[in-house]
Amino acid sequence: MLRVNVRKNWGDFKLQVDFNQQQGELLTILGPSGCGKSTLLNLIAGVVEPDGGEIEHDGKLLYNEYPKINVPVYKRKIGYIQQKSNLFPHLTVMQNIAYGVKGSAAKAEIKKVMDVLGIGFLADKRPSEISGGQQQRVSLARAVMIKPRILLLDEPFSALDNFRRLRLRETLLDIKKKFQIPMIFVTHDLEEAYQLGDRVAVMNRGLFLQIGSKDEVFRQPVNTDVARFVGMKNILRGKVTGLSANGLAVQAAGITLKTPLHNCSCGQKVTLGIRPEDIMFVKEDKVVGEQIKDNIFSACVIKRSSGTQNCKLILQLIDKKLKLEMLLPNHVIEKYNIDIGRKIRVSLKKSCIAVLGSGNSDTTVNEGMAVI
Amino acid sequence: MKWLMYFCCAVCAFFLISPLVALLLGPWFQVVAALGDPLVVQALITSLKSTAVSLVIIILFGLPASYVMARYQFPGKGFLDTVFELPLVLPPAVAGLLLLITFGRNGPLGRYLYDLGFQIPFTLTAVVMAQIFVAAPIFIKSARNGLQGVDRDLEITAATLGDTPWQTFWKVTLPLSWNTLLSGAILAWARALAEFGATIMFAGNLPGKTQTLPLAIYTAMEKDLDLSLAIAVILVLVSFSVLTILKLSAGKGWREL
C-alpha cells in the first residue's frame, strides 16, 4: 500500500494532499492544468522534494519530514511516464527497454513485456523512426521492466490522436492486469479518468476536492467544483421545501424537483447537479409511467450543436427562467426532427439528480440558473 | 544585385586563400629540409607537451564548470558568466601581462608561491597557464551549450530507471552532448596551439623551454625565412586537420566515430 501525505509551497501556490493507494489499484487524478497534478507526481517520484509530510510504500519510508528521510529518485523504483515518451535517442528500442535492468536473465521478461505491448517488431529501430503511439508503448515497456512499486503516468496519451489514445488505454489496462502494478494516472480528460480509474481523485488548486470510487465521485460529487469537473453542466441552486422517506422536494428557479434523500433539513439551501446526458427526452404521445412521472417539464430548444455521435441542446423551460443543457444521440434528433424552436418534453430523472454538499458557496452561480 | 554579392564573396575568398597559395608555391625543398632543424623540433615538442597538458586540465575542470553553468541557478551566475567569457575578447597580450603581475615575484599570488619555492613566470608551467587562460573559455562555452541541449527530462527518466547521477552522466548526458564537447575540446586545443601574445608576455621565448611553434616562427623569421615557412606549413596542416575532423564529426553519435 502507498501512503502519501505531502505538502509543498511555491509562492502563492500551496499543495497539500493526503491519500492511500491499495495494492494493484489504478487511481486517476482528474483536474485542470495548473492544479498541481504533475507536481504531486514529481513529489512521489522524488524529483521534487516536499516541504513536509511523508511518503511510505509497504512499510518503507520514501520520504519523511522528522527524522529526515529522502530516498533519492534512483533508489525509489517508481516508474514515471510523461506526455513525451522521453526515450533515449542514442539507443535502439531494445536498448531503451533494457535500460533499467541488469544482466541477461531479463531477456525472457523483455520479450514478454514487448509481446504484451505489441512492439516486438520494433526492437532494432531508433526512437526517431517510430510513431508517437509506439514511442509511448516503448516508454511503458521500459518502465514496466524495472518492476516498479508504482507506475506514475502524467497525461501519457494526450499528445496522441484519438484512435491511438483509445487503443493505449486498453493496453494500459492489460498491463495492469498482467503485471499487477499499482498506477497513478493523471489526466484532465473526464472519459479517461472514468474509463481507467478504480478510484478517482478530483484535484484543484493543490488540493484533493474528493477521492473515492468512480461511481461515488461521478454520481455524488461533494461540491459544485467537483460536479463541474465530472461533467455536471447543469448546476441549480435551490431550497428544500419538503422532506419524505423517498426523498426531497427542492424548489429551484421556479420549479419544484424531486430529488434523492440527502442529509439536510427543510428550508435549507442546497445545490443540485445534473448531467446533460442524464436528461431524458419524453415523446409527446408517450403515457408517462409511474417511474418517471416526477420532474417532467416542457421546454423550448434555443440552441443546437452537433457532434459526431451526440447533439448538444440548450433548453429554455417554458414560462421559467431556467436553462438546461442536454445531450441526445444524433439518431433521436433525426427521428423526432428536433431543431431550434421545437417544444419538447424532458424528464429530469430523480435518481440522476445529485444533491451537492451545501457547504460550498460558489458565487459564480446565479440563484437557480444553470451555468452553461 | 545577385552578381554583386557573388563578387564580394569572391573577393573575400581570394583574400583568404591567396596566402595559402603563396605558401604552396614556396620553396618546398628548403621548407622540408628545415623541418629537421633543432629549433623546429624543439618548438614542436614544447607545443605538443604544453597543449596536451593544457587540454587535459581544461577538460578536467572545465567540464564540471560547464555542467554547473548549464544546470544550476545560483546568485552571481551572471557575473561568473562574464568572467568565463572575458578572455575571449581580451587581447592576449593583456592576458599575459595580467598573469605576469599576478604570478610574478611581487604579485599577490606569486609572492607566496615564491616563498614556497615555486617560480612560475618563464617556465613551461607559465606556457600551460597562458594557454589555459585563453583556451578554457572556448571549451566551457561550447560544453555548456552542449550540456544545455540535453533534455533534463531524459536525465530524470534515467534516474527513475535506477541510474545514479554519475551513471546518468556517463550513459545519457555525455553521449548526447558528445559532439559539442568534442568540437569544444578541438577548438580549445587549436587555440592553445596558436597562442602567442599571452605566452610571450608571461612565459618568454626561451628555445627548448618555453618556445612554442608560434614563437619559433617569430624567432626564425629574423634569420631564416624558410625556417619560418616550415613551421607555418605545420600549423596550416594542423588547422586544416582540425576543421576536417570537426566537419566529419558534426552530427555523428559517439559510437559512429
XYZ file of C-alpha atoms in Angstrom:
629
model
C 0.000 0.000 0.000
C 1.158 3.502 -0.820
C 0.540 6.219 1.715
C 1.090 9.793 0.622
C 0.779 12.831 2.828
C 2.750 15.738 1.462
C 2.783 19.470 1.251
C 4.721 21.842 -0.949
C 4.577 25.621 -1.252
C 5.647 27.670 -4.221
C 4.940 31.299 -3.541
C 1.167 31.580 -3.574
C 0.665 28.027 -4.722
C 0.103 25.545 -1.916
C -0.109 21.826 -2.447
C -1.445 19.660 0.355
C -2.510 16.128 -0.396
C -3.197 13.094 1.761
C -4.315 9.736 0.359
C -3.745 5.987 0.355
C -3.484 3.676 -2.581
C -4.330 -0.020 -2.341
C -2.171 -2.740 -3.840
C -2.846 -3.178 -7.560
C -5.175 -0.201 -7.719
C -5.324 2.321 -10.540
C -6.045 5.778 -9.174
C -6.826 8.526 -11.650
C -6.313 12.129 -10.670
C -8.595 14.498 -12.548
C -8.010 18.210 -12.582
C -7.446 21.266 -14.761
C -3.963 22.239 -15.901
C -2.015 24.040 -13.211
C -3.883 22.319 -10.374
C -0.709 20.629 -9.110
C -1.198 17.115 -10.522
C 2.234 16.981 -12.152
C 3.875 18.440 -9.080
C 2.273 15.732 -6.961
C 3.772 13.059 -9.217
C 7.167 14.767 -9.039
C 6.958 14.670 -5.248
C 6.105 10.954 -5.240
C 8.826 10.123 -7.789
C 11.371 12.075 -5.750
C 12.183 14.577 -8.494
C 10.985 17.427 -6.276
C 11.415 17.378 -2.514
C 8.279 18.052 -0.421
C 8.289 20.742 2.272
C 6.901 18.250 4.730
C 4.829 15.137 5.334
C 5.626 11.550 4.486
C 5.526 9.051 1.653
C 5.503 5.368 2.529
C 5.232 2.244 0.438
C 4.608 -1.165 2.033
C 6.175 -0.064 5.294
C 9.227 1.533 3.687
C 9.507 5.287 4.112
C 10.478 7.008 0.870
C 10.194 10.442 2.400
C 9.804 11.632 5.958
C 9.995 15.065 7.498
C 11.261 14.172 11.010
C 13.624 12.388 11.165
C 14.602 13.418 7.677
C 14.428 10.632 5.111
C 14.533 11.346 1.394
C 15.250 8.280 -0.715
C 16.831 9.523 -3.981
C 14.942 9.065 -7.252
C 17.217 6.266 -8.460
C 16.536 4.129 -5.391
C 12.755 4.576 -5.304
C 11.873 2.144 -8.096
C 8.963 4.257 -9.200
C 8.154 4.235 -12.907
C 7.401 7.647 -14.367
C 5.816 8.210 -17.754
C 5.149 11.653 -19.120
C 3.342 13.097 -22.094
C 6.502 12.942 -24.154
C 7.984 9.494 -24.226
C 11.497 10.533 -23.119
C 13.118 7.646 -24.985
C 16.896 7.855 -25.168
C 17.521 8.941 -28.764
C 21.008 7.407 -28.930
C 19.749 3.916 -28.087
C 17.607 1.428 -30.002
C 14.138 0.438 -28.851
C 15.558 -2.769 -27.378
C 18.328 -0.916 -25.525
C 15.774 1.553 -24.203
C 13.574 -1.221 -22.822
C 16.548 -2.999 -21.249
C 17.895 0.263 -19.808
C 16.788 -0.228 -16.219
C 17.568 -3.956 -15.928
C 20.918 -5.592 -15.480
C 22.165 -8.939 -16.687
C 20.978 -11.196 -19.490
C 18.461 -13.055 -17.307
C 15.971 -10.352 -18.216
C 15.806 -11.471 -21.875
C 12.672 -13.583 -21.417
C 10.995 -10.878 -19.373
C 11.768 -8.251 -22.017
C 10.238 -10.462 -24.673
C 7.107 -10.971 -22.590
C 6.679 -7.255 -21.988
C 7.263 -6.431 -25.652
C 4.663 -9.022 -26.652
C 2.043 -7.629 -24.294
C 2.647 -4.171 -25.751
C 2.851 -5.425 -29.336
C 6.209 -3.818 -30.084
C 8.414 -6.872 -30.674
C 8.977 -5.929 -34.315
C 10.469 -2.546 -33.363
C 13.433 -3.898 -31.374
C 16.192 -2.577 -33.631
C 14.591 0.743 -34.576
C 15.647 4.114 -33.231
C 13.081 6.165 -31.281
C 13.022 8.759 -34.072
C 11.921 6.094 -36.564
C 8.714 5.036 -34.785
C 5.326 6.722 -34.297
C 4.205 8.646 -31.235
C 1.943 5.803 -30.094
C 4.748 3.276 -30.489
C 7.116 5.548 -28.581
C 4.691 5.633 -25.684
C 4.420 1.829 -25.766
C 8.209 1.543 -25.603
C 8.245 4.024 -22.756
C 5.676 1.876 -20.904
C 7.688 -1.286 -21.563
C 10.841 0.359 -20.244
C 9.109 1.408 -17.024
C 7.407 -1.976 -16.529
C 10.763 -3.754 -16.865
C 12.123 -2.307 -13.625
C 9.197 -3.918 -11.749
C 8.219 -0.588 -10.210
C 6.494 -0.250 -6.850
C 4.132 2.181 -8.551
C 3.778 3.499 -12.055
C 3.147 7.231 -12.345
C 1.556 8.419 -15.577
C 1.328 12.127 -16.347
C -1.169 12.596 -19.190
C 0.758 9.967 -21.140
C -1.641 9.718 -24.064
C -2.799 13.288 -24.511
C -0.399 14.049 -27.378
C -1.760 11.134 -29.410
C -4.610 11.056 -31.893
C -7.960 9.744 -30.707
C -7.624 6.288 -32.237
C -4.212 5.601 -30.672
C -5.290 7.099 -27.379
C -8.206 4.683 -27.051
C -6.024 1.703 -28.036
C -3.376 2.650 -25.491
C -5.930 2.890 -22.709
C -6.863 -0.729 -23.402
C -3.195 -1.681 -23.420
C -2.639 0.039 -20.102
C -5.474 -1.977 -18.530
C -3.858 -5.151 -19.968
C -0.566 -4.223 -18.328
C -2.262 -3.572 -15.038
C -3.903 -6.986 -15.160
C -0.820 -8.925 -16.256
C 1.808 -7.260 -14.091
C -0.280 -6.145 -11.098
C 1.380 -2.746 -10.888
C -0.434 -0.054 -8.909
C -0.733 3.077 -11.010
C -1.460 6.746 -10.515
C -2.765 8.250 -13.713
C -3.079 11.997 -14.039
C -5.385 13.467 -16.671
C -7.685 16.353 -17.457
C -9.829 14.089 -19.613
C -13.086 13.073 -17.959
C -13.583 9.993 -20.131
C -10.065 8.794 -19.469
C -10.370 9.261 -15.725
C -13.632 7.318 -15.711
C -12.590 4.512 -18.021
C -9.260 3.774 -16.359
C -9.733 4.526 -12.703
C -10.647 2.065 -9.979
C -10.847 5.161 -7.870
C -10.854 8.791 -8.920
C -9.485 11.848 -7.171
C -10.536 15.327 -8.243
C -7.856 17.926 -7.708
C -7.873 21.688 -7.886
C -5.556 24.412 -6.610
C -3.220 21.942 -4.942
C -5.928 20.077 -3.019
C -7.896 16.865 -3.439
C -11.516 18.025 -3.514
C -12.779 14.458 -3.439
C -11.392 10.953 -3.662
C -13.467 7.820 -3.948
C -14.762 5.054 -6.187
C -15.611 6.395 -9.581
C -19.331 5.942 -9.022
C -19.096 7.940 -5.836
C -17.207 10.773 -7.482
C -19.182 10.828 -10.714
C -22.609 10.262 -9.135
C -22.245 12.023 -5.819
C -19.811 14.952 -6.084
C -19.189 16.669 -2.764
C -19.447 20.204 -4.101
C -20.054 22.302 -7.198
C -16.383 22.366 -8.207
C -16.219 18.583 -8.329
C -19.624 18.463 -10.017
C -18.336 20.672 -12.806
C -15.119 18.664 -13.242
C -17.042 15.417 -13.566
C -19.314 16.847 -16.242
C -22.425 18.087 -14.411
C -23.075 21.035 -16.671
C -26.412 21.869 -15.017
C -25.903 23.333 -11.568
C -29.054 24.562 -9.836
C -29.285 26.368 -6.542
C -32.444 25.975 -4.538
C -34.131 25.441 -1.217
C -35.515 22.286 0.408
C -39.272 22.610 0.630
C -40.243 19.068 1.502
C -38.774 16.004 3.175
C -40.037 12.446 2.975
C -38.699 8.918 3.261
C -38.464 8.802 -0.538
C -36.515 11.961 -0.989
C -36.562 15.721 -1.012
C -38.593 18.321 -2.780
C -36.377 21.182 -3.837
C -37.532 24.475 -5.220
C -35.099 25.968 -7.698
C -35.590 28.604 -10.399
C -39.332 28.488 -10.072
C -39.756 24.746 -10.443
C -40.050 22.035 -7.856
C -37.845 18.977 -8.278
C -37.999 15.604 -6.542
C -34.514 14.534 -5.585
C -32.927 11.603 -3.748
C -32.519 11.787 0.003
C -29.726 13.875 1.420
C -28.701 14.811 4.890
C -30.370 18.190 5.228
C -33.352 19.916 6.789
C -36.401 21.735 5.487
C -35.713 25.292 4.376
C -32.010 24.631 3.877
C -30.294 25.868 0.737
C -28.892 23.133 -1.491
C -27.206 22.862 -4.857
C -28.252 20.288 -7.433
C -26.170 18.873 -10.246
C -27.483 17.173 -13.374
C -25.513 15.718 -16.278
C -26.624 16.710 -19.796
C -26.695 13.035 -20.822
C -28.985 12.133 -17.896
C -31.809 14.391 -19.032
C -34.363 12.235 -20.860
C -36.371 13.107 -23.912
C -40.082 12.171 -23.499
C -42.160 11.649 -26.643
C -45.276 13.871 -26.786
C -47.703 10.987 -27.093
C -45.996 8.835 -24.517
C -48.048 7.913 -21.487
C -45.755 8.705 -18.610
C -45.221 5.766 -16.275
C -45.011 5.778 -12.535
C -41.210 5.683 -12.572
C -40.605 8.998 -14.300
C -43.787 10.906 -13.639
C -41.949 13.308 -11.360
C -39.806 16.100 -12.742
C -41.315 16.333 -16.206
C -41.124 19.723 -17.880
C -41.856 21.333 -21.205
C -39.029 23.252 -22.788
C -38.098 25.015 -25.978
C -34.883 24.257 -27.864
C -32.964 27.514 -28.201
C -29.596 26.216 -29.372
C -28.323 23.095 -31.060
C -24.775 21.969 -31.864
C -23.950 18.628 -33.371
C -21.115 16.296 -32.585
C -20.174 13.052 -34.310
C -22.421 10.912 -32.117
C -24.415 13.243 -29.934
C -26.100 16.569 -30.238
C -25.923 19.228 -27.566
C -29.171 21.115 -26.922
C -29.773 24.188 -24.837
C -33.323 24.211 -23.478
C -35.351 27.048 -22.071
C -38.083 25.824 -19.725
C -41.479 27.181 -20.796
C -42.528 30.147 -18.649
C -39.460 29.703 -16.407
C -36.095 31.363 -16.438
C -34.235 28.046 -16.103
C -31.984 26.925 -18.940
C -30.691 23.367 -19.190
C -28.054 21.635 -21.245
C -28.992 18.245 -22.628
C -27.272 15.643 -24.766
C -29.199 13.466 -27.234
C -27.915 10.833 -29.663
C -27.981 12.010 -33.267
C -30.427 9.296 -34.320
C -33.001 10.542 -31.797
C -32.544 14.107 -33.029
C -33.149 12.906 -36.595
C -36.073 10.619 -35.812
C -38.038 13.258 -33.916
C -36.787 16.147 -36.001
C -35.651 18.168 -33.030
C -34.453 21.618 -34.033
C -34.271 25.147 -32.707
C -37.701 26.422 -31.749
C -39.172 22.940 -31.151
C -41.094 22.429 -27.964
C -40.227 19.139 -26.269
C -40.892 17.324 -23.039
C -37.979 16.324 -20.851
C -37.634 14.331 -17.678
C -35.043 15.102 -15.005
C -34.947 11.615 -13.586
C -34.905 11.718 -9.815
C -32.128 9.157 -9.395
C -29.857 11.179 -11.679
C -30.029 14.368 -9.675
C -27.076 14.839 -7.369
C -27.667 16.816 -4.206
C -24.347 18.505 -3.611
C -22.964 19.406 -0.238
C -24.299 22.780 0.707
C -21.111 23.825 2.400
C -19.521 25.133 -0.766
C -20.856 28.550 -1.646
C -19.969 29.363 -5.180
C -20.660 32.946 -6.076
C -20.347 32.434 -9.811
C -23.673 30.597 -9.954
C -26.786 32.718 -10.124
C -29.583 31.625 -7.892
C -31.494 28.933 -9.688
C -29.798 29.429 -13.044
C -27.907 26.756 -14.801
C -24.466 27.738 -15.869
C -23.973 26.757 -19.480
C 22.370 42.644 -57.288
C 22.970 38.934 -57.039
C 26.149 39.212 -59.123
C 27.441 41.977 -56.903
C 27.080 39.716 -53.900
C 28.843 36.875 -55.682
C 31.637 39.313 -56.484
C 32.014 40.315 -52.825
C 32.094 36.670 -51.903
C 34.854 36.072 -54.446
C 36.901 38.983 -53.074
C 36.686 37.519 -49.557
C 37.687 34.074 -50.766
C 40.598 35.450 -52.772
C 41.906 37.442 -49.849
C 41.741 34.473 -47.509
C 43.147 31.876 -49.849
C 45.988 33.789 -51.554
C 48.439 33.470 -48.606
C 47.865 29.724 -48.603
C 48.535 29.551 -52.327
C 51.699 31.560 -51.797
C 52.785 29.045 -49.159
C 52.148 26.146 -51.533
C 54.151 27.888 -54.278
C 57.034 28.433 -51.876
C 60.493 26.795 -51.942
C 59.362 23.307 -50.961
C 62.766 21.684 -50.865
C 64.218 24.112 -48.326
C 60.996 24.015 -46.348
C 61.041 20.226 -45.985
C 64.737 20.313 -45.103
C 64.095 22.925 -42.432
C 61.656 20.607 -40.673
C 64.671 18.799 -39.209
C 66.143 21.965 -37.730
C 66.586 21.673 -33.943
C 64.678 24.944 -33.449
C 61.623 23.477 -35.175
C 61.874 20.103 -33.441
C 62.248 21.674 -30.007
C 59.348 24.056 -30.581
C 57.174 21.210 -31.848
C 57.899 19.161 -28.722
C 57.231 22.145 -26.448
C 53.961 22.872 -28.228
C 52.736 19.285 -28.112
C 53.676 18.862 -24.453
C 52.148 22.130 -23.290
C 48.929 21.884 -25.304
C 48.365 18.279 -24.204
C 48.664 19.254 -20.545
C 46.508 22.354 -21.097
C 43.775 20.341 -22.789
C 43.665 17.733 -20.024
C 43.399 20.426 -17.346
C 40.798 22.381 -19.336
C 38.566 19.310 -19.664
C 39.133 18.146 -16.084
C 37.998 21.452 -14.601
C 36.036 22.912 -17.492
C 33.553 20.059 -17.868
C 32.224 20.219 -14.276
C 32.256 24.032 -14.540
C 30.168 23.961 -17.694
C 27.806 21.431 -16.077
C 27.275 23.828 -13.185
C 26.638 26.702 -15.594
C 24.270 24.621 -17.722
C 22.193 23.044 -14.955
C 22.148 25.106 -11.776
C 20.899 28.529 -10.768
C 22.768 30.450 -8.096
C 23.410 34.053 -7.109
C 26.228 35.646 -9.086
C 25.792 33.321 -12.048
C 25.538 36.240 -14.463
C 28.807 37.646 -13.185
C 30.507 34.258 -13.445
C 29.231 34.021 -16.992
C 31.023 37.270 -17.844
C 34.184 36.057 -16.132
C 34.163 32.919 -18.276
C 33.705 34.915 -21.468
C 36.132 37.744 -20.736
C 39.281 36.001 -22.047
C 37.510 35.510 -25.397
C 37.572 39.250 -26.063
C 40.607 40.256 -24.003
C 43.736 40.905 -26.144
C 46.178 38.036 -25.430
C 48.998 40.462 -24.633
C 46.831 41.929 -21.878
C 46.084 38.425 -20.598
C 49.823 37.699 -20.460
C 50.543 40.928 -18.676
C 47.815 40.269 -16.103
C 49.123 36.756 -15.477
C 52.609 38.181 -15.025
C 51.589 40.765 -12.433
C 49.506 38.112 -10.611
C 52.025 35.267 -10.532
C 55.234 37.300 -10.792
C 57.658 37.612 -7.901
C 55.790 40.587 -6.417
C 52.319 39.544 -7.488
C 49.548 38.884 -4.958
C 49.713 35.131 -5.578
C 53.237 34.886 -6.941
C 54.709 36.269 -3.699
C 53.503 33.269 -1.685
C 54.401 30.800 -4.425
C 57.942 32.209 -4.405
C 58.145 31.702 -0.646
C 57.120 28.093 -1.191
C 59.814 27.719 -3.809
C 57.647 27.874 -6.939
C 58.685 30.207 -9.696
C 56.087 30.326 -12.425
C 56.908 33.057 -14.977
C 59.202 31.985 -17.849
C 58.676 28.269 -17.285
C 56.720 25.558 -19.093
C 54.080 25.937 -16.367
C 53.624 29.533 -17.471
C 53.173 28.378 -21.076
C 50.448 26.000 -19.953
C 48.777 28.652 -17.795
C 48.747 31.177 -20.636
C 47.184 28.598 -22.926
C 44.555 27.600 -20.376
C 43.695 31.246 -19.767
C 42.865 31.917 -23.400
C 41.554 28.488 -24.429
C 39.438 27.305 -21.479
C 36.571 29.764 -22.168
C 36.200 28.313 -25.661
C 35.698 24.829 -24.242
C 33.424 25.979 -21.418
C 31.194 27.942 -23.788
C 30.851 25.054 -26.191
C 30.416 22.387 -23.495
C 27.823 24.477 -21.721
C 25.769 24.759 -24.904
C 26.079 21.043 -25.450
C 25.016 20.119 -21.923
C 22.151 22.591 -22.009
C 20.939 20.900 -25.165
C 20.441 17.628 -23.316
C 16.797 17.329 -22.272
C 16.573 17.447 -18.476
C 13.612 15.044 -18.620
C 15.860 12.375 -20.155
C 18.169 12.645 -17.152
C 15.201 12.419 -14.788
C 13.933 9.386 -16.676
C 17.337 7.714 -16.349
C 17.185 8.356 -12.597
C 13.716 6.796 -12.282
C 15.139 3.764 -14.096
C 17.758 3.376 -11.386
C 20.748 5.417 -12.590
C 22.805 7.333 -10.037
C 23.674 10.900 -11.112
C 27.127 9.638 -12.095
C 25.697 6.807 -14.229
C 23.197 9.210 -15.766
C 26.042 11.465 -16.831
C 28.008 8.651 -18.482
C 25.075 6.834 -20.067
C 22.850 9.720 -21.128
C 24.272 13.230 -20.788
C 27.719 12.545 -22.206
C 26.660 10.515 -25.271
C 24.022 13.110 -26.126
C 26.363 16.102 -25.833
C 29.415 14.314 -27.215
C 29.532 16.298 -30.452
C 29.673 19.723 -28.875
C 32.079 18.565 -26.181
C 34.426 17.150 -28.808
C 34.303 20.211 -31.038
C 34.792 22.439 -27.987
C 37.862 20.432 -26.996
C 39.323 20.515 -30.507
C 38.769 24.257 -30.877
C 40.261 24.906 -27.441
C 43.281 22.791 -28.320
C 43.738 24.646 -31.625
C 43.513 27.956 -29.790
C 46.122 26.785 -27.250
C 48.418 25.690 -30.071
C 48.083 29.097 -31.761
C 48.665 31.023 -28.516
C 51.319 33.737 -28.937
C 50.669 37.039 -27.140
C 49.996 35.822 -23.618
C 52.787 33.248 -23.860
C 55.492 35.697 -24.885
C 54.492 38.112 -22.117
C 54.188 35.550 -19.329
C 56.482 32.683 -20.368
C 59.016 34.398 -22.571
C 60.598 32.935 -25.684
C 63.253 30.534 -24.401
C 64.227 27.918 -27.023
C 63.815 24.392 -25.759
C 61.967 25.616 -22.701
C 59.067 27.934 -23.412
C 59.365 28.472 -27.136
C 56.252 27.063 -28.824
C 55.664 26.867 -32.589
C 54.120 30.354 -32.978
C 57.015 31.865 -31.008
C 59.511 29.895 -33.083
C 58.055 31.382 -36.287
C 58.676 34.820 -34.848
C 62.259 33.999 -33.867
C 63.112 32.187 -37.093
C 61.799 34.956 -39.309
C 64.621 37.226 -38.212
C 67.343 34.955 -39.593
C 65.830 32.385 -41.964
C 62.508 32.787 -43.769
C 62.460 29.143 -44.905
C 62.570 28.038 -41.300
C 59.517 30.176 -40.532
C 57.726 28.794 -43.524
C 58.436 25.225 -42.418
C 56.728 25.905 -39.104
C 53.908 27.721 -40.856
C 53.297 24.642 -43.001
C 52.979 22.508 -39.879
C 50.466 24.897 -38.334
C 48.439 25.249 -41.532
C 48.232 21.464 -41.846
C 47.118 21.196 -38.234
C 44.431 23.842 -38.818
C 43.108 22.004 -41.848
C 43.007 18.707 -39.978
C 41.122 20.314 -37.115
C 38.460 21.718 -39.431
C 38.185 18.420 -41.284
C 37.686 16.469 -38.067
C 35.048 18.962 -36.930
C 33.153 18.720 -40.208
C 33.282 14.928 -40.223
C 32.254 14.521 -36.611
C 29.368 17.010 -36.790
C 26.052 15.223 -36.422
C 27.533 11.851 -35.644
C 26.986 9.882 -32.467
C 29.953 8.776 -30.476
C 29.686 5.147 -31.477
C 30.000 6.127 -35.127
C 33.284 7.926 -34.638
